[in-house]
CSV table of C-alpha atoms in Angstrom, one decimal:
chain,number,residue,atom,x,y,z
A,1,UNK,CA,69.3,-85.3,6.9
A,2,UNK,CA,66.2,-85.7,8.9
A,3,UNK,CA,63.5,-88.2,7.9
A,4,UNK,CA,60.0,-86.8,7.4
A,5,UNK,CA,56.8,-88.4,6.3
A,6,UNK,CA,53.7,-86.8,4.7
A,7,UNK,CA,50.4,-87.8,3.2
A,8,UNK,CA,51.0,-88.3,-0.6
A,9,UNK,CA,48.3,-85.7,-1.5
A,10,UNK,CA,48.4,-82.1,-2.7
A,11,UNK,CA,46.7,-79.6,-0.4
A,12,UNK,CA,45.1,-77.9,-3.5
A,13,UNK,CA,43.0,-80.7,-5.1
A,14,UNK,CA,44.2,-83.8,-3.4
A,15,UNK,CA,46.1,-85.2,-6.4
A,16,UNK,CA,48.7,-87.9,-5.7
A,17,UNK,CA,52.1,-86.2,-5.6
A,18,UNK,CA,54.6,-89.1,-5.9
A,19,UNK,CA,53.7,-91.8,-8.3
A,20,UNK,CA,56.5,-94.3,-7.5
A,21,UNK,CA,56.2,-96.5,-4.4
A,22,UNK,CA,59.9,-96.4,-3.7
A,23,UNK,CA,63.2,-94.7,-4.7
A,24,UNK,CA,64.7,-91.2,-4.5
A,25,UNK,CA,63.1,-88.0,-5.5
A,26,UNK,CA,64.7,-86.6,-8.6
A,27,UNK,CA,64.4,-82.9,-7.5
A,28,UNK,CA,64.5,-80.8,-4.3
A,29,UNK,CA,60.8,-80.0,-4.8
A,30,UNK,CA,57.7,-82.2,-4.8
A,31,UNK,CA,55.5,-80.9,-7.5
A,32,UNK,CA,51.8,-81.7,-8.0
A,33,UNK,CA,51.2,-83.0,-11.6
A,34,UNK,CA,47.7,-81.4,-11.6
A,35,UNK,CA,48.2,-77.6,-11.0
A,36,UNK,CA,52.0,-77.6,-10.3
A,37,UNK,CA,51.8,-76.6,-6.6
A,38,UNK,CA,55.4,-77.3,-5.3
A,39,UNK,CA,56.5,-78.3,-1.8
A,40,UNK,CA,59.9,-78.3,-0.2
A,41,UNK,CA,61.3,-81.6,1.2
A,42,UNK,CA,60.2,-80.1,4.6
A,43,UNK,CA,56.6,-80.2,3.4
A,44,UNK,CA,56.3,-76.4,3.0
A,45,UNK,CA,54.3,-75.0,0.1
A,46,UNK,CA,56.9,-72.9,-1.8
A,47,UNK,CA,55.4,-72.3,-5.2
A,48,UNK,CA,51.9,-71.7,-6.5
A,49,UNK,CA,51.8,-70.8,-10.2
A,50,UNK,CA,48.1,-69.6,-10.2
A,51,UNK,CA,47.6,-65.9,-10.2
A,52,UNK,CA,43.9,-66.2,-9.2
A,53,UNK,CA,44.4,-67.0,-5.5
A,54,UNK,CA,41.9,-65.5,-2.9
A,55,UNK,CA,42.9,-62.4,-1.0
A,56,UNK,CA,44.9,-63.2,2.1
A,57,UNK,CA,46.1,-66.6,0.8
A,58,UNK,CA,49.3,-67.5,2.7
A,59,UNK,CA,51.4,-70.4,1.5
A,60,UNK,CA,52.5,-71.0,5.1
A,61,UNK,CA,48.9,-72.1,5.9
A,62,UNK,CA,49.0,-75.0,3.3
A,63,UNK,CA,51.9,-77.3,4.0
A,64,UNK,CA,51.7,-81.0,3.3
A,65,UNK,CA,49.9,-83.0,6.0
A,66,UNK,CA,52.5,-84.6,8.2
A,67,UNK,CA,52.3,-88.2,9.6
A,68,UNK,CA,54.1,-89.6,12.6
A,69,UNK,CA,57.5,-91.3,11.9
A,70,UNK,CA,59.5,-93.4,14.3
A,71,UNK,CA,62.9,-95.0,13.8
A,72,UNK,CA,63.9,-98.0,15.8
A,73,UNK,CA,67.3,-99.8,15.3
A,74,UNK,CA,67.4,-98.9,11.6
A,75,UNK,CA,63.8,-99.6,10.8
A,76,UNK,CA,61.4,-96.8,9.9
A,77,UNK,CA,57.8,-97.0,11.0
A,78,UNK,CA,55.1,-94.6,9.8
A,79,UNK,CA,51.7,-93.9,11.4
A,80,UNK,CA,49.2,-92.0,9.4
A,81,UNK,CA,48.1,-90.0,12.4
A,82,UNK,CA,50.0,-86.7,12.7
A,83,UNK,CA,50.4,-87.0,16.5
A,84,UNK,CA,50.4,-90.7,17.2
A,85,UNK,CA,50.1,-91.9,20.7
A,86,UNK,CA,53.3,-93.6,21.8
A,87,UNK,CA,56.1,-94.8,19.5
A,88,UNK,CA,56.4,-97.8,17.3
A,89,UNK,CA,58.7,-99.4,19.9
A,90,UNK,CA,56.2,-99.0,22.7
A,91,UNK,CA,53.6,-100.9,20.6
A,92,UNK,CA,55.9,-104.0,20.0
A,93,UNK,CA,55.2,-107.3,21.6
A,94,UNK,CA,57.2,-107.7,24.8
A,95,UNK,CA,59.1,-110.6,23.1
A,96,UNK,CA,60.8,-108.0,20.9
A,97,UNK,CA,63.2,-107.5,23.8
A,98,UNK,CA,64.9,-110.7,22.5
A,99,UNK,CA,65.9,-108.7,19.4
A,100,UNK,CA,68.4,-106.8,21.5
A,101,UNK,CA,70.8,-109.7,20.9
A,102,UNK,CA,70.8,-109.2,17.2
A,103,UNK,CA,72.8,-106.5,15.3
A,104,UNK,CA,69.8,-105.3,13.3
A,105,UNK,CA,71.5,-102.1,12.2
A,106,UNK,CA,74.1,-104.0,10.3
A,107,UNK,CA,71.9,-106.5,8.5
A,108,UNK,CA,71.2,-106.2,4.8
A,109,UNK,CA,68.2,-107.2,2.8
A,110,UNK,CA,68.3,-110.5,1.1
A,111,UNK,CA,64.6,-110.5,0.0
A,112,UNK,CA,61.8,-107.9,0.0
A,113,UNK,CA,58.3,-108.9,0.9
A,114,UNK,CA,55.5,-106.3,0.8
A,115,UNK,CA,52.3,-106.8,2.8
A,116,UNK,CA,49.6,-104.3,3.5
A,117,UNK,CA,48.3,-104.7,7.1
A,118,UNK,CA,45.5,-103.1,9.0
A,119,UNK,CA,47.4,-101.7,11.9
A,120,UNK,CA,48.5,-98.3,13.3
A,121,UNK,CA,52.3,-98.6,13.2
């Protein structure tokens, strides 16, 4: 499959869609807990239960907001901008060239540390 990243908010009222910070989705749809708008894993709005939609409402006009995603040697980087300038790799310190000698794709996690940082990749 293809990796995709979206803002975790419903296009209807901005409700948080996924409550968990990690794991697998339990269904093939992402459903808003507020009014049950449902999105495909491609971010397309596929179901709107409300019958009182305005004339001319088109589900195709209301997909989830995409964010930029970049994969580098098994690491996934997300930038909250939809069209980020450059890639994650292009923003690395030049010293990251030394990482070419390490088999990063074959390493496994021994410990997880989470840190929120004010950066764009």
